[in-house]
mmCIF file of C-alpha atoms and ligand atoms in Angstrom:
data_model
loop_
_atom_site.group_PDB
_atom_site.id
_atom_site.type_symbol
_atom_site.label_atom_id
_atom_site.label_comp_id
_atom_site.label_asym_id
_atom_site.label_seq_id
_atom_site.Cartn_x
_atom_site.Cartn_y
_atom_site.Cartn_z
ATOM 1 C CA UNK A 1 94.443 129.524 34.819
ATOM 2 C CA UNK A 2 93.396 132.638 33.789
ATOM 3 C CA UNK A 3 89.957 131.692 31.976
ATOM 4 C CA UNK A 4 87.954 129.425 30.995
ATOM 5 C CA UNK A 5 89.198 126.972 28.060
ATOM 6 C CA UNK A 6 87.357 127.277 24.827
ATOM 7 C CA UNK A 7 84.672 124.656 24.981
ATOM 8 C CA UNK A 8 83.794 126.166 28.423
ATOM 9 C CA UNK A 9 83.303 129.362 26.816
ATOM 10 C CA UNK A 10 81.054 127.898 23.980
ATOM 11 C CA UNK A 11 78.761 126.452 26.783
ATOM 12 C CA UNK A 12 78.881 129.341 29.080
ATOM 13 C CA UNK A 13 77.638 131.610 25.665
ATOM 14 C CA UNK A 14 75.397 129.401 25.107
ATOM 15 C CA UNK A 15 73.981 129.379 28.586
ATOM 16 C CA UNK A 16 74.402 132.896 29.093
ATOM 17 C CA UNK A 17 70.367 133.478 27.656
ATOM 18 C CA UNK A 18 68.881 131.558 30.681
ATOM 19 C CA UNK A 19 66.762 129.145 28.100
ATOM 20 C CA UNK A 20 66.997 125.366 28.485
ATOM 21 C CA UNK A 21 69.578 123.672 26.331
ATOM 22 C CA UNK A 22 69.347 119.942 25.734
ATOM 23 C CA UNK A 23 72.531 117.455 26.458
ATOM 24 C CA UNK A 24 72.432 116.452 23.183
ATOM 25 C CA UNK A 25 72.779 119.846 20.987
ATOM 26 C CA UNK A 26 75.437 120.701 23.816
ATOM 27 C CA UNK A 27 77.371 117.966 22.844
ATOM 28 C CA UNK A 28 77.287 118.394 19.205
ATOM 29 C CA UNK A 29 78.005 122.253 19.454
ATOM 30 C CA UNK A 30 81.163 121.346 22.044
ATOM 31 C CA UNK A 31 81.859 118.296 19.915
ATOM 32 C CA UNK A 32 81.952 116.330 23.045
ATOM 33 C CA UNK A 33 80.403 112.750 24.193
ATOM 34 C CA UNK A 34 76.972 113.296 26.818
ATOM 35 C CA UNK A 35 79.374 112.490 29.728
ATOM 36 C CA UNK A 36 81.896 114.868 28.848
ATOM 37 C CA UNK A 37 78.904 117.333 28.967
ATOM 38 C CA UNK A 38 78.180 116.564 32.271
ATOM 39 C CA UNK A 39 81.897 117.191 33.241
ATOM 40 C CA UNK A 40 81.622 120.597 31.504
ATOM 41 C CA UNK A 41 78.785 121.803 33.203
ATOM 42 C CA UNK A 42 80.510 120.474 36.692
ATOM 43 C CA UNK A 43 83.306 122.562 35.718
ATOM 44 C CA UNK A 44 80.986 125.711 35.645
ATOM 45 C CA UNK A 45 78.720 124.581 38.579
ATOM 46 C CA UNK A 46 82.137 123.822 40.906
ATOM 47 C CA UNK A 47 83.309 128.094 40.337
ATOM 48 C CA UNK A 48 79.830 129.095 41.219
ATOM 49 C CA UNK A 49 77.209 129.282 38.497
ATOM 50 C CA UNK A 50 73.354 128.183 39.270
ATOM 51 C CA UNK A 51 72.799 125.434 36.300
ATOM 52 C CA UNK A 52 70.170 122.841 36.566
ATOM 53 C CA UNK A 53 69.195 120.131 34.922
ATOM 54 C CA UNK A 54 65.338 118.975 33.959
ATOM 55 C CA UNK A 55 64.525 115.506 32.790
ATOM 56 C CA UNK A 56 63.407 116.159 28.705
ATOM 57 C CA UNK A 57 64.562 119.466 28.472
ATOM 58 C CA UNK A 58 68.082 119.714 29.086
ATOM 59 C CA UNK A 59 70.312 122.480 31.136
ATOM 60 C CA UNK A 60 69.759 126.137 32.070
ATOM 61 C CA UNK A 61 71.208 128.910 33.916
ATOM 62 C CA UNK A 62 69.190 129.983 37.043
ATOM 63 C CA UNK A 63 69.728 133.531 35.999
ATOM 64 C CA UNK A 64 70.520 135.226 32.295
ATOM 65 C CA UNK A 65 74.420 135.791 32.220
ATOM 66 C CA UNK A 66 75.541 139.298 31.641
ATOM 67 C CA UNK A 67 79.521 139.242 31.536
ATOM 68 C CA UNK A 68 81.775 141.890 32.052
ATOM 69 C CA UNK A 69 82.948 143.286 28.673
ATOM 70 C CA UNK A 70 86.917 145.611 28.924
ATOM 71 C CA UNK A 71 85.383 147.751 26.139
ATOM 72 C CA UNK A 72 82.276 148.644 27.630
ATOM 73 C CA UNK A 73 83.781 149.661 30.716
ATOM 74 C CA UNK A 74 86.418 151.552 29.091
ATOM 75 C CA UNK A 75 83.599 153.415 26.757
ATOM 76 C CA UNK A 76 81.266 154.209 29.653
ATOM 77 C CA UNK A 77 84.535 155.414 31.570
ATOM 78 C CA UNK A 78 86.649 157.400 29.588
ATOM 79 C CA UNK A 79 89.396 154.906 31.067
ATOM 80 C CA UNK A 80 91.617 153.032 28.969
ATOM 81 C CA UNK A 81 93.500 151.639 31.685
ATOM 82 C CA UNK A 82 90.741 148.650 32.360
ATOM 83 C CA UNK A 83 92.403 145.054 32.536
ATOM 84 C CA UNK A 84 89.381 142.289 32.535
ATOM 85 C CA UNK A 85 89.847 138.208 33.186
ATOM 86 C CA UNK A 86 87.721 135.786 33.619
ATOM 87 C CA UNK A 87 90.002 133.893 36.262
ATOM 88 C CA UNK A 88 92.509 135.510 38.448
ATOM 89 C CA UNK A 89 93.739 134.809 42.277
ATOM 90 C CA UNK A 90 92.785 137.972 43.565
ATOM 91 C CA UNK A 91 91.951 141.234 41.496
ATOM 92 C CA UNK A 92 94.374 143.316 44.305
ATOM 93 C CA UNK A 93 97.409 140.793 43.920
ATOM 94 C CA UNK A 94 97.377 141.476 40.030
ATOM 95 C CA UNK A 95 97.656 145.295 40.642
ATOM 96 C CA UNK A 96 99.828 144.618 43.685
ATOM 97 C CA UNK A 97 101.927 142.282 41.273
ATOM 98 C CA UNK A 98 102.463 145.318 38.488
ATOM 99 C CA UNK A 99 103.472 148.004 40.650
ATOM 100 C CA UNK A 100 106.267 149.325 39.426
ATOM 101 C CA UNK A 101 104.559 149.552 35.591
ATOM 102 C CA UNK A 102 101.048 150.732 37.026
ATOM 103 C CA UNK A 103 99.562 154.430 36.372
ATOM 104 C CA UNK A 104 96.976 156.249 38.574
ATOM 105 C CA UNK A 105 93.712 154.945 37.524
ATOM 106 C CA UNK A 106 94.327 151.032 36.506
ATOM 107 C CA UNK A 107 92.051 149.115 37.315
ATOM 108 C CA UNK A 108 91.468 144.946 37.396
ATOM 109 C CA UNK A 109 88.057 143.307 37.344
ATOM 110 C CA UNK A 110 87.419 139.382 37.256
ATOM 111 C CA UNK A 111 84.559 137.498 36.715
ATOM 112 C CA UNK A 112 85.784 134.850 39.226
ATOM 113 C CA UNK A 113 88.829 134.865 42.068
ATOM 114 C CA UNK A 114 90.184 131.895 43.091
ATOM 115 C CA UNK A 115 91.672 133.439 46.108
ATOM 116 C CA UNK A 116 89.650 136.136 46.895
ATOM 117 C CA UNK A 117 90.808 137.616 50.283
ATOM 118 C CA UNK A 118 88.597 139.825 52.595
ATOM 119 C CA UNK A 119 90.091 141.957 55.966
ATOM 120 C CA UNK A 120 91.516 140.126 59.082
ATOM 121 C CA UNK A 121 92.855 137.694 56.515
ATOM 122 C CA UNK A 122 89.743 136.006 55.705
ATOM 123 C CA UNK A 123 88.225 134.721 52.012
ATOM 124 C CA UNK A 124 86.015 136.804 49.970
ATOM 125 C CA UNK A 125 83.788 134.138 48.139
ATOM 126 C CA UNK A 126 84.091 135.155 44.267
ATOM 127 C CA UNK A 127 81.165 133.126 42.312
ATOM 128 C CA UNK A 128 81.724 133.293 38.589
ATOM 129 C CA UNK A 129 79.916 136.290 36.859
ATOM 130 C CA UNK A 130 77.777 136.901 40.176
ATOM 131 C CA UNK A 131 79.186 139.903 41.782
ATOM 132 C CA UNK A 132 82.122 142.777 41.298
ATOM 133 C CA UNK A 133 85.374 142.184 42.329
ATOM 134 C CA UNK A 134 87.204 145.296 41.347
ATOM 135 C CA UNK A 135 90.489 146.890 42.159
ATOM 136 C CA UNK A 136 91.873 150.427 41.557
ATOM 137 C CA UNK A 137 95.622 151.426 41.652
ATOM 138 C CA UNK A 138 96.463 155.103 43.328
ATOM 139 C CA UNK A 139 99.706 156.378 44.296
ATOM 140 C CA UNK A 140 100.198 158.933 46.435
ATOM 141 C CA UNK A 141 103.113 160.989 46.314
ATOM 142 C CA UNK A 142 102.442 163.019 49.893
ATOM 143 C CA UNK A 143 103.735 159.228 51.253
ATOM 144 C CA UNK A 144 101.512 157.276 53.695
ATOM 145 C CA UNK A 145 99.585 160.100 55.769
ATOM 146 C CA UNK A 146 96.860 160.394 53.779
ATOM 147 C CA UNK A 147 95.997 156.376 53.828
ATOM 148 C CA UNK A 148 94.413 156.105 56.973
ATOM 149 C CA UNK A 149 91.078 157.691 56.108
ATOM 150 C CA UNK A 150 91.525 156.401 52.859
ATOM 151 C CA UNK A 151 88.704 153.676 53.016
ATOM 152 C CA UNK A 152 86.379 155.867 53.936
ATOM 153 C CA UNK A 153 86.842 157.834 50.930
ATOM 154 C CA UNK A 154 86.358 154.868 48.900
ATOM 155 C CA UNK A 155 83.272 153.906 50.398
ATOM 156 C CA UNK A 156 81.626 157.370 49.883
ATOM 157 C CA UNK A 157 82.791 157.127 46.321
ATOM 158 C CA UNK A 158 81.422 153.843 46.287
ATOM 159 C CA UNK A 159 78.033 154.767 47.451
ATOM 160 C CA UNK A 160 77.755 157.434 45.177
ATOM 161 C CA UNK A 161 78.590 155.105 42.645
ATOM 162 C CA UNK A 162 75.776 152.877 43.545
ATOM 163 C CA UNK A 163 73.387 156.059 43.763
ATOM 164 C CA UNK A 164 73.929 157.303 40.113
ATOM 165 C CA UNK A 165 73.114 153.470 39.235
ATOM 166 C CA UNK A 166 70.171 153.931 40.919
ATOM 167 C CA UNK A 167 70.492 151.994 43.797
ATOM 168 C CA UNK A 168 69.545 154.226 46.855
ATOM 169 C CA UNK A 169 69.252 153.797 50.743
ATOM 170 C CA UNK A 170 72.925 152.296 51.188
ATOM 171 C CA UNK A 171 74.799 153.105 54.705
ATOM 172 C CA UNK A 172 78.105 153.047 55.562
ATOM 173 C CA UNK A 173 79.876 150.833 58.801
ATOM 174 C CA UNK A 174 82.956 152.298 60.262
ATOM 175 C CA UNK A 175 85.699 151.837 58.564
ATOM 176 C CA UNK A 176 85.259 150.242 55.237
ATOM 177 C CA UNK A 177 82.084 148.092 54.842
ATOM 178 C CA UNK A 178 79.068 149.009 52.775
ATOM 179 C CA UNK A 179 75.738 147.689 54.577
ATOM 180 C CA UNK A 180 71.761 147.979 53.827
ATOM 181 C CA UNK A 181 69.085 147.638 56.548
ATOM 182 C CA UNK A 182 71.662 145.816 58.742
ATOM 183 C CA UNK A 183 73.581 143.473 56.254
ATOM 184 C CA UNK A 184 76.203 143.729 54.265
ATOM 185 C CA UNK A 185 76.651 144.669 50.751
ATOM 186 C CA UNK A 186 80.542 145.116 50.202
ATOM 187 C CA UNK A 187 83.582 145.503 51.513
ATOM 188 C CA UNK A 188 86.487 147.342 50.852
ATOM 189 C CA UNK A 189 90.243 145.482 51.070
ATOM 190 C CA UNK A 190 92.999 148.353 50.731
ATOM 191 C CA UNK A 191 96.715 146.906 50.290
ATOM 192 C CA UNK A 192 99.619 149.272 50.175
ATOM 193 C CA UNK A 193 103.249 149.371 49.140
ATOM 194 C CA UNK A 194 105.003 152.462 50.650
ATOM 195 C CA UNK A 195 108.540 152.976 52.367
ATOM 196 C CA UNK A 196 107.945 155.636 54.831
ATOM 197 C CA UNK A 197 109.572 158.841 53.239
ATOM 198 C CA UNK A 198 108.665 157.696 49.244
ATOM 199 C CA UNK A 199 105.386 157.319 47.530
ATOM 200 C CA UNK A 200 102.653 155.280 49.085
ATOM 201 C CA UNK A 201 101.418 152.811 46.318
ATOM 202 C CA UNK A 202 97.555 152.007 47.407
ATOM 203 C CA UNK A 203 95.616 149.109 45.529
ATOM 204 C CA UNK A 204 91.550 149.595 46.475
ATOM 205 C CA UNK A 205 89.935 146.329 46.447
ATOM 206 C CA UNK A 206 86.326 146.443 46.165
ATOM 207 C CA UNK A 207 83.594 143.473 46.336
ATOM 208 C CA UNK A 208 79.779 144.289 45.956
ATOM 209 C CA UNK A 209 77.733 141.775 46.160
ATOM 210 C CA UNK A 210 75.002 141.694 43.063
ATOM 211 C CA UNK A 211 73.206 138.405 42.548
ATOM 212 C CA UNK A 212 74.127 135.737 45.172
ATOM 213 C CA UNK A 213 74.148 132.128 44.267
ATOM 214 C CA UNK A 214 72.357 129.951 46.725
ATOM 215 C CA UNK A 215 74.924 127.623 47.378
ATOM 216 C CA UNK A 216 77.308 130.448 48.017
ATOM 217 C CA UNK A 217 75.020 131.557 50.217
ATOM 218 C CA UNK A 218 75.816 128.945 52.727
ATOM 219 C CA UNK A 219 79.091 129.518 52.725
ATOM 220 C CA UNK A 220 78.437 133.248 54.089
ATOM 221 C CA UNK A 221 79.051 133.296 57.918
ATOM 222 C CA UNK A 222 77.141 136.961 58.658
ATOM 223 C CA UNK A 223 74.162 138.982 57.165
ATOM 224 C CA UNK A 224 74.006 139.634 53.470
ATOM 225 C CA UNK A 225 72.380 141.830 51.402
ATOM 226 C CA UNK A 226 73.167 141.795 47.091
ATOM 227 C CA UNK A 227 71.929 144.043 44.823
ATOM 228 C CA UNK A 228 69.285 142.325 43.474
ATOM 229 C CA UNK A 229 67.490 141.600 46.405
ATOM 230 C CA UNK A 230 67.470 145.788 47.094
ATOM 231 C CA UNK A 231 66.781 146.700 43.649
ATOM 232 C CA UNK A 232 63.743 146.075 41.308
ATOM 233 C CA UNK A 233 65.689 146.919 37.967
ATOM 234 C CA UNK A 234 68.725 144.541 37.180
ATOM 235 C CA UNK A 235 72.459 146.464 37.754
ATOM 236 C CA UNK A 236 74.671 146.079 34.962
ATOM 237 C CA UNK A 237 78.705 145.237 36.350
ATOM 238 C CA UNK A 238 79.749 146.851 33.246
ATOM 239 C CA UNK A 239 78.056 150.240 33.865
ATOM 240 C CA UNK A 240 78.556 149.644 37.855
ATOM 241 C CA UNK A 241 82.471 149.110 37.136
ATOM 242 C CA UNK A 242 82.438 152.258 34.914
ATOM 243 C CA UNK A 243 80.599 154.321 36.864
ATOM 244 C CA UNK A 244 82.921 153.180 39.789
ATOM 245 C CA UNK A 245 85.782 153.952 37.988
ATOM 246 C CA UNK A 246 84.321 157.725 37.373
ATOM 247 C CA UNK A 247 84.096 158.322 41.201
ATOM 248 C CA UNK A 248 87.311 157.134 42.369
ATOM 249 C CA UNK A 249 89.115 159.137 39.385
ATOM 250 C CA UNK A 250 87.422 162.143 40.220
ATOM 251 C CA UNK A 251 87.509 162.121 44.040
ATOM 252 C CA UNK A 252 91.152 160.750 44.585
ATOM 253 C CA UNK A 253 92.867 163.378 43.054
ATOM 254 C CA UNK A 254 90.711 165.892 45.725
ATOM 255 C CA UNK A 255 91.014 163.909 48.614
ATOM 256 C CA UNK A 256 95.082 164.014 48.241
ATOM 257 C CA UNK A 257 94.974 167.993 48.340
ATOM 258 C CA UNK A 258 92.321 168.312 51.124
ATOM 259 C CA UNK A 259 91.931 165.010 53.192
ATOM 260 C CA UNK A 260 89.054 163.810 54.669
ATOM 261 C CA UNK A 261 87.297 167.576 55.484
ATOM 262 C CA UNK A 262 84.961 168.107 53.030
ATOM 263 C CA UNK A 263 83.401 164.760 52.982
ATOM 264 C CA UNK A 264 82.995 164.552 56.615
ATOM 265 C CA UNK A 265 79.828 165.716 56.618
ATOM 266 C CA UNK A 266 78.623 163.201 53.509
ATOM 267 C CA UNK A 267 79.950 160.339 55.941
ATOM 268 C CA UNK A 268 78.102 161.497 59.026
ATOM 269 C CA UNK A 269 74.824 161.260 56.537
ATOM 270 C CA UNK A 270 75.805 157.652 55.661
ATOM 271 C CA UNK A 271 77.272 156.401 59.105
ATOM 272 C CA UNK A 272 74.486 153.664 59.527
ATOM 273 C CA UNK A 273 75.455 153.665 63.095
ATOM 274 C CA UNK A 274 75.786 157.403 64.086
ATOM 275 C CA UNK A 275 74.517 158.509 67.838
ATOM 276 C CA UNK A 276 73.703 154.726 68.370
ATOM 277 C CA UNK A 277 75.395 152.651 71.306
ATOM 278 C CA UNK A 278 77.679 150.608 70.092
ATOM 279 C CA UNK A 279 80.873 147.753 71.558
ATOM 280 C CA UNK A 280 84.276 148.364 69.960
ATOM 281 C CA UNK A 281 86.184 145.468 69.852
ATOM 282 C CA UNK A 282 89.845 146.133 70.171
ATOM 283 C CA UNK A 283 92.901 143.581 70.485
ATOM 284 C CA UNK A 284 89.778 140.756 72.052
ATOM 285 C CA UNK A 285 88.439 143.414 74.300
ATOM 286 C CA UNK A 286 84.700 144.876 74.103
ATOM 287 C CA UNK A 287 84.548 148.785 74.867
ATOM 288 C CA UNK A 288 80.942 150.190 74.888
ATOM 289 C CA UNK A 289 79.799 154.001 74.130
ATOM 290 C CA UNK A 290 78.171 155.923 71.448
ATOM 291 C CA UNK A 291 79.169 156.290 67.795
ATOM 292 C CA UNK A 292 79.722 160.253 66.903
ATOM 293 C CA UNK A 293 80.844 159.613 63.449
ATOM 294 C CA UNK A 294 84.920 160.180 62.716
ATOM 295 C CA UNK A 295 87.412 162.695 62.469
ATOM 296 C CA UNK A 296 89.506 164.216 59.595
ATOM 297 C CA UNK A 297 92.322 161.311 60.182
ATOM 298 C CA UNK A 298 89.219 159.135 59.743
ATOM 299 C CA UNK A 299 89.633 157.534 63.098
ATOM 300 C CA UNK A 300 86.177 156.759 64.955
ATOM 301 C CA UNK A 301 85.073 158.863 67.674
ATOM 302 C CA UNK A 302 83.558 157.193 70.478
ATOM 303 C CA UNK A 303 82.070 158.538 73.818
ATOM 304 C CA UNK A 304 82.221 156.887 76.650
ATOM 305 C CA UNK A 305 80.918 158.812 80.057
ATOM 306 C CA UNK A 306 80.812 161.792 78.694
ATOM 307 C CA UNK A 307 84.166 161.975 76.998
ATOM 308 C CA UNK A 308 84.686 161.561 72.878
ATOM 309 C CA UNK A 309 87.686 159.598 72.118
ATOM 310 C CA UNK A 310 89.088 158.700 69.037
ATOM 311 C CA UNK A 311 89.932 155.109 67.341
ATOM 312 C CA UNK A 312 91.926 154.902 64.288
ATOM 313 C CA UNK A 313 91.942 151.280 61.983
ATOM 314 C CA UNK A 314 93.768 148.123 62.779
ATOM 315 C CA UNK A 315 91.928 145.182 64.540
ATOM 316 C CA UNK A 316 88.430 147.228 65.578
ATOM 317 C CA UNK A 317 85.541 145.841 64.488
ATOM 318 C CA UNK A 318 81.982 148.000 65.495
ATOM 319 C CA UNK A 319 78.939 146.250 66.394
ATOM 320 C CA UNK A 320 75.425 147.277 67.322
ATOM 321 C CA UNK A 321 75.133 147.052 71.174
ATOM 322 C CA UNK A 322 72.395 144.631 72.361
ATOM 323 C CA UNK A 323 70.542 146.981 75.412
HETATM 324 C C1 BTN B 1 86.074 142.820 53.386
HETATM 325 O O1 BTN B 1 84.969 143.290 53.657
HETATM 326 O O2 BTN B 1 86.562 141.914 54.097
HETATM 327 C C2 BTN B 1 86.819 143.315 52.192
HETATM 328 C C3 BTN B 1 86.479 142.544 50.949
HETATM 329 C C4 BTN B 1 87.219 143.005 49.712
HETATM 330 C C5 BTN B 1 86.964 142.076 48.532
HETATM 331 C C6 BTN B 1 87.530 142.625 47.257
HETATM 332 S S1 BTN B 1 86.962 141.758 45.829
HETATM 333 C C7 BTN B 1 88.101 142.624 44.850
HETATM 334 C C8 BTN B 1 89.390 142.728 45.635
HETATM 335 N N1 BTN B 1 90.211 141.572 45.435
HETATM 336 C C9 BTN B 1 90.353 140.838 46.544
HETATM 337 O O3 BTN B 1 90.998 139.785 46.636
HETATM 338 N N2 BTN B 1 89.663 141.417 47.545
HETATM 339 C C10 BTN B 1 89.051 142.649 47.119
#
């Protein structure tokens, strides 16, 4: 399934304005029986959207519904290579999927994954038309070196993305998370496809969380942040996607000559946990000693009595010592 069928489109138009709609006009409009209504707006509730129902007045949205629209993005980017669904598995797997076909700068956004998949093999929950799921395609033709401080990159880019939307005071956790005041806000999922002397085909999967649906809330098992709760105006995907799009097209094509150097010292400004004690947890094991920020391979240099050693990727996962 890659989106909705046509009378769930009708309804979810129709409840995109956040007004109350009664049963009955819904049925009429889908040319459906009451109970078939019900099924429909099941079918919307079950991939994540907040509708109610209110005795005598019928069935609302929690929130307005702003969907993602291909043209906008494209308009506000200057990209033509921007592939929207409504429904997909996972935004990555459809670039990872088209490799072979792909050029730099492709990019896949979806209003809902069914499969969205997070780091360490975990799920990314994916409400319908509640947050970004976005993916990027990037080859690099220098082959694999220049992929280990490649998340980093992206999560600059990605806060200053967020910044020229306005939304300011966003930190960055070693290696690839996006976190506000101590929760987090998004996470970045890089996938790759390289043979070790060839190109290195990266897809960047981003997820940034905008307006959380309470009962996908509960299925969150750490602190959260979305945009909405950090920001007093609304944030428009469309304009967030484009603007996203902007940043990674101008900044990859830098990165791959230079590296990691001239952004170091942008990171060390966002590193929400710089010159703080904090455990490293590597392969089960809990190493203790204070953050100072990363090198240019974009490992994470940690001292520990004295000395400054240095951790790159894989199965380390930072956390704010308790003293
Ligand atoms: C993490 O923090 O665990 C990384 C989350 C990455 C989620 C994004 S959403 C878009 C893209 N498609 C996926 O299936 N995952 C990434």
């Amino acid at each position: 399934m890659s989106e909705l069928n046509e009378q769930g489109n009708v309804l979810l138009t129709l409840l995109a304005d956040g007004e109350f709609h009664s049963g009955e006009k819904i049925g009429e409009l889908l040319g459906v029986s009451r109970t078939s209504v019900n099924n429909y707006i099941k079918a919307l509730q079950e991939i994540g959207l907040d509708i109610y129902k209110v005795t005598g007045k019928g069935y609302r949205s929690a929130v307005p519904i702003d969907l993602l629209n291909a043209d906008k993005i494209k308009q506000l980017s200057k990209n033509k290579m921007v592939h929207v669904e409504q429904i997909l598995d996972s935004t990555n797997q459809w670039l990872l999927d088209r490799i072979p076909n792909l050029q730099n700068g492709q990019s896949c956004i979806s209003e809902y994954q069914l499969a969205g998949r997070g780091r360490r093999g975990r799920t990314w929950i994916s409400p319908f038309a509640s947050h970004l799921y976005f993916s990027f395609y990037w080859r690099f033709d220098s082959g694999i070196d220049k992929v280990s401080g490649l998340s980093l990159l992206v999560g600059i880019a990605t806060v200053n993305a967020l910044e020229k939307v306005g939304v300011q005071g966003v930190s960055l956790k070693w290696p690839n998370d996006l976190y506000y005041q101590g929760k987090k806000l998004a996470g970045i999922l890089i996938e790759l496809n390289a043979q070790a002397t060839e190109a290195c085909h990266t897809v960047i999967g981003i997820g940034i969380n905008v307006r959380m649906p309470p009962e996908q809330a509960k299925l969150i098992d750490q602190p959260w942040i979305d945009l909405h709760h950090l920001t007093s105006a609304s944030v428009d995907r469309n304009l967030l996607s484009a603007t996203l799009i902007n940043e990674l097209q101008t900044l990859l094509p830098q990165y791959e000559q230079t590296g990691l150097q001239p952004y170091l010292s942008r990171w060390f400004d966002l590193d929400c946990f710089l010159n703080k004690t904090v455990n490293l947890l590597i392969a089960g094991k809990s190493k203790q000693g204070i953050c100072r920020g990363i090198n240019e391979s974009g490992a994470l240099l940690l001292e520990c009595d004295g000395q400054v050693e240095a951790y790159i990727g894989g199965e380390i996962s930072l956390r704010l010592a308790k003293l």
